[in-house]
Tab-separated table of C-alpha atoms in Angstrom:
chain	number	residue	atom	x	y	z
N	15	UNK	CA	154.658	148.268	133.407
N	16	UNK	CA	156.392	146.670	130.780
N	17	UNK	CA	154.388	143.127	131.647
N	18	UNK	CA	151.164	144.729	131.724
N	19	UNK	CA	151.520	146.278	128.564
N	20	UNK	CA	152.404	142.665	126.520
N	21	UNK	CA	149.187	141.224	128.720
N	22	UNK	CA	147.538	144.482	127.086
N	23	UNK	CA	149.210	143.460	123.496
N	24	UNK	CA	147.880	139.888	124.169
N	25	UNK	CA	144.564	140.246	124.954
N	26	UNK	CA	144.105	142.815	122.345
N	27	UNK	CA	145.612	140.264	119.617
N	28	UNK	CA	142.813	137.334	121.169
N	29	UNK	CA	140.188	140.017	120.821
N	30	UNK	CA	141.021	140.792	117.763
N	31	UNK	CA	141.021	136.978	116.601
N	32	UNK	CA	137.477	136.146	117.759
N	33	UNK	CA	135.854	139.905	116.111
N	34	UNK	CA	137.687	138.447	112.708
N	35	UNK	CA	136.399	134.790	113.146
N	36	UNK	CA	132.956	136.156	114.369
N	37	UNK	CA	132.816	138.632	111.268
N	38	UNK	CA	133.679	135.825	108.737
N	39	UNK	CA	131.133	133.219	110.305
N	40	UNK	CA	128.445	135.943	109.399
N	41	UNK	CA	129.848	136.246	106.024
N	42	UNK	CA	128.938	132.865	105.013
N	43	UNK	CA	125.339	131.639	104.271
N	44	UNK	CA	123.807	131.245	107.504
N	45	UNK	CA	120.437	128.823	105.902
N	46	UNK	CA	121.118	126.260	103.900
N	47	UNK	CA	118.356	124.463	101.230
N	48	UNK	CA	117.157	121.266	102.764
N	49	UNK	CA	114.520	119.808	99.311
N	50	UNK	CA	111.102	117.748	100.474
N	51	UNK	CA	111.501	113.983	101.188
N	52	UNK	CA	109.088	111.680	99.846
N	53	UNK	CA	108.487	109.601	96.233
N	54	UNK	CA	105.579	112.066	95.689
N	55	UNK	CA	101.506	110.901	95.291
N	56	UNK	CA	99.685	108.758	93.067
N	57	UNK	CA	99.186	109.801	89.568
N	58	UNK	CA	98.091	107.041	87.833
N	59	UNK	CA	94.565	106.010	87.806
N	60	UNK	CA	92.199	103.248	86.211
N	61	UNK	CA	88.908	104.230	84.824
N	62	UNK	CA	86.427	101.109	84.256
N	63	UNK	CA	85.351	102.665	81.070
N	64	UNK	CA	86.196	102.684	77.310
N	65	UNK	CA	88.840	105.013	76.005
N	66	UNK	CA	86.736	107.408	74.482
N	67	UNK	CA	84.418	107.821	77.169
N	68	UNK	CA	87.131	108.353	79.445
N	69	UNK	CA	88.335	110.870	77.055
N	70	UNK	CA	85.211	112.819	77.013
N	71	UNK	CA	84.575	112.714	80.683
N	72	UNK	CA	88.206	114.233	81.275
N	73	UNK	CA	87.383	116.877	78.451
N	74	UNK	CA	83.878	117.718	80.821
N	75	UNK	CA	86.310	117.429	83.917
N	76	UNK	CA	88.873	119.642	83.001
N	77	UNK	CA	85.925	122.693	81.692
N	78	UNK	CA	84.891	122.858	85.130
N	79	UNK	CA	88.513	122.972	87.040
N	80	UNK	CA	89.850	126.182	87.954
N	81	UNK	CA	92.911	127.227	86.645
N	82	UNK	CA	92.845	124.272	83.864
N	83	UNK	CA	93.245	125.776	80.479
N	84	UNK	CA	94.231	123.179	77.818
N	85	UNK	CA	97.410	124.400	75.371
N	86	UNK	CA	97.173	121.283	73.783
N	87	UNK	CA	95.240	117.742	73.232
N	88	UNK	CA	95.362	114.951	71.022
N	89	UNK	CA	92.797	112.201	71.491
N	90	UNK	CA	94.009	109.563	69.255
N	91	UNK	CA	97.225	109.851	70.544
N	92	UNK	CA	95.987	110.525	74.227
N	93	UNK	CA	97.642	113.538	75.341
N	94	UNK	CA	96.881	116.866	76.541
N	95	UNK	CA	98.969	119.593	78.006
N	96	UNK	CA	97.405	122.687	80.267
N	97	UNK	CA	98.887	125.978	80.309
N	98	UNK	CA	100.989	126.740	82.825
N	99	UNK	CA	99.203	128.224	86.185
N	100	UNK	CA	100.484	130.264	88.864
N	101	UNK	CA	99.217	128.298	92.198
N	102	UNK	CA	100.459	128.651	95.985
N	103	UNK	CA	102.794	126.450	97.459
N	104	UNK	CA	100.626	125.745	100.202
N	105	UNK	CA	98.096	122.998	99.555
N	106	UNK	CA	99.775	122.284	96.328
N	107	UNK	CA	103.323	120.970	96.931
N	108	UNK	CA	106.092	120.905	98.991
N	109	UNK	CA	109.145	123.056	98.143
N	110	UNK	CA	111.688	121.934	101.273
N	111	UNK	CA	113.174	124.453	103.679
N	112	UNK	CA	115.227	127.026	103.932
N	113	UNK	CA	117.424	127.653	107.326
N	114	UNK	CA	114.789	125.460	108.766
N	115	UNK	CA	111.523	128.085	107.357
N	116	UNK	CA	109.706	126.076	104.986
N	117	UNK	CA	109.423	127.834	101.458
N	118	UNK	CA	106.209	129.961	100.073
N	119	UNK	CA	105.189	132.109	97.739
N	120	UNK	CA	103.478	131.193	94.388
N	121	UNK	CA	104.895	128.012	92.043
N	122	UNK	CA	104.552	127.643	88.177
N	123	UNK	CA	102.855	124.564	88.070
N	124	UNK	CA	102.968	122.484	84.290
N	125	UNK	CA	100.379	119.443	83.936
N	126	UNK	CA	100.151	116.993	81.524
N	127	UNK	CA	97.914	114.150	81.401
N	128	UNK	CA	98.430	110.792	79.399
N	129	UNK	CA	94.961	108.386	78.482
N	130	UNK	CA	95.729	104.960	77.434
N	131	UNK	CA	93.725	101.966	76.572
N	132	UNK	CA	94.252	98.883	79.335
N	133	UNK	CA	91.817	96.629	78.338
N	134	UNK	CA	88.401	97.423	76.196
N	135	UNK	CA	86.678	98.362	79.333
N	136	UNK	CA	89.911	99.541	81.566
N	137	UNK	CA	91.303	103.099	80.721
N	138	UNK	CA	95.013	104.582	81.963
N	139	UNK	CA	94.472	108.086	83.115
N	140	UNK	CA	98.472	109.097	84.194
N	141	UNK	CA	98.071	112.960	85.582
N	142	UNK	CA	102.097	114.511	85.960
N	143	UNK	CA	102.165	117.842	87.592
N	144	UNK	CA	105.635	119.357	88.071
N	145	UNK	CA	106.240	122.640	90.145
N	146	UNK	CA	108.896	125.307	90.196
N	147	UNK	CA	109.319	128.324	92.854
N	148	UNK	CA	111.641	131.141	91.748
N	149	UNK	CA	113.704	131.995	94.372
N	150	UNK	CA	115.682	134.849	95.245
N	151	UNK	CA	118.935	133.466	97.393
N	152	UNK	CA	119.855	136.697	99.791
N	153	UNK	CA	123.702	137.439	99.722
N	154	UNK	CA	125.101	139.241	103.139
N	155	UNK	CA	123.267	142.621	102.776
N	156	UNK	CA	120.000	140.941	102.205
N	157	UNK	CA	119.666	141.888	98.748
N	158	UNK	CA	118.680	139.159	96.303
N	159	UNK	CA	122.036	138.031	94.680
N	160	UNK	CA	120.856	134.994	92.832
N	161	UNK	CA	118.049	133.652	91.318
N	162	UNK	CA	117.151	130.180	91.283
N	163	UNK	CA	114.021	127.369	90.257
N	164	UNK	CA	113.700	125.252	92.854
N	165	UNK	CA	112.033	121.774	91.963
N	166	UNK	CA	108.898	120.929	94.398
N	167	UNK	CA	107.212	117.911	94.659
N	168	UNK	CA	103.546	117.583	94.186
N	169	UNK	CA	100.849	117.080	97.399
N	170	UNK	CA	98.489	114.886	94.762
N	171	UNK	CA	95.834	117.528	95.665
N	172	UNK	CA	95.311	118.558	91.955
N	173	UNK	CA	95.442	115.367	90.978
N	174	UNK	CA	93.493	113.396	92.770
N	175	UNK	CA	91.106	116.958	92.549
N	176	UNK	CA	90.866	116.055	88.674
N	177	UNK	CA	90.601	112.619	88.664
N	178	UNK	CA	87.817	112.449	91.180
N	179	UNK	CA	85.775	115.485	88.893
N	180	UNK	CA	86.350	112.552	85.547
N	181	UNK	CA	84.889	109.996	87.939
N	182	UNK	CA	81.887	112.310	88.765
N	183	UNK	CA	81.433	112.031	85.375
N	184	UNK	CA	82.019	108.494	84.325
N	185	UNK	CA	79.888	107.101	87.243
N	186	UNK	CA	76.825	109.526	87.790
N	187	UNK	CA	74.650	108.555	90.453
């Protein structure tokens, strides 16, 4: 009796074990944050037009695109800045993967664009869109624990969307 009860002790002690190491693997963070591959798109462009007409065809463009309000421009210097717009992740970037689940929900996307002169008939249009997705990381309960902007790299969609509205304009048919 006195053998069966340290086999008893025994397997109770390797039971024991694998419940604590089983416990403490689900402790730790089961997904981990795998960011998008890739250089990103094209976002520089040549116009075959004058600075100034490139200018004002971008001004025309950027009227008639959703979601494009300028905070700030600056023709002699070539600049302008859009306000910040709340897009989708889908269709608009790539955000990487969580636990293998790629990420959604809406981004804050910032544009700014950059005109310069290339030659008297050759104009620079650079178009920079960053994006950043707030994300909640869960801790072990599933309640949001910390909060973090993730950095997501552009599709080229908006873009190439933009440049192709300034072309519209710069070469009517």
């Amino acid at each position: 009796m006195k053998e069966l009860s340290a086999i008893t002790k025994c397997c109770i002690w390797v039971w024991s074990a694998l419940i604590i190491l089983a416990v403490s693997g689900c402790s730790s963070s089961p997904a981990r944050y795998s960011p998008p591959a890739g250089p990103g798109p094209q976002t520089v462009f040549i116009a075959e037009r004058d600075y100034q007409t490139t200018w004002n065809a971008l001004m025309r463009a950027l009227e008639q695109t959703p979601g494009a309000e300028i905070w700030y421009k600056a023709n002699e210097e070539g600049k302008v800045t859009l306000r910040d717009a709340e897009v989708p992740v889908f269709g608009n970037c790539l955000c990487g993967t969580v636990g293998g689940a790629p990420l959604r929900g809406l981004v804050a996307r910032s544009v700014t664009i950059d005109l310069g002169r290339e030659a008297p008939q050759l104009t620079r249009i650079r178009i920079h869109c960053s994006y950043k997705l707030p994300f909640s990381w869960p801790n072990v309960y599933g309640r949001s624990s910390m909060q973090q902007d993730i950095e997501c790299i552009s599709t080229g969609r908006f873009e190439q969307e933009l440049f192709d509205r300034t072309a519209r304009f710069l070469y009517p048919q």
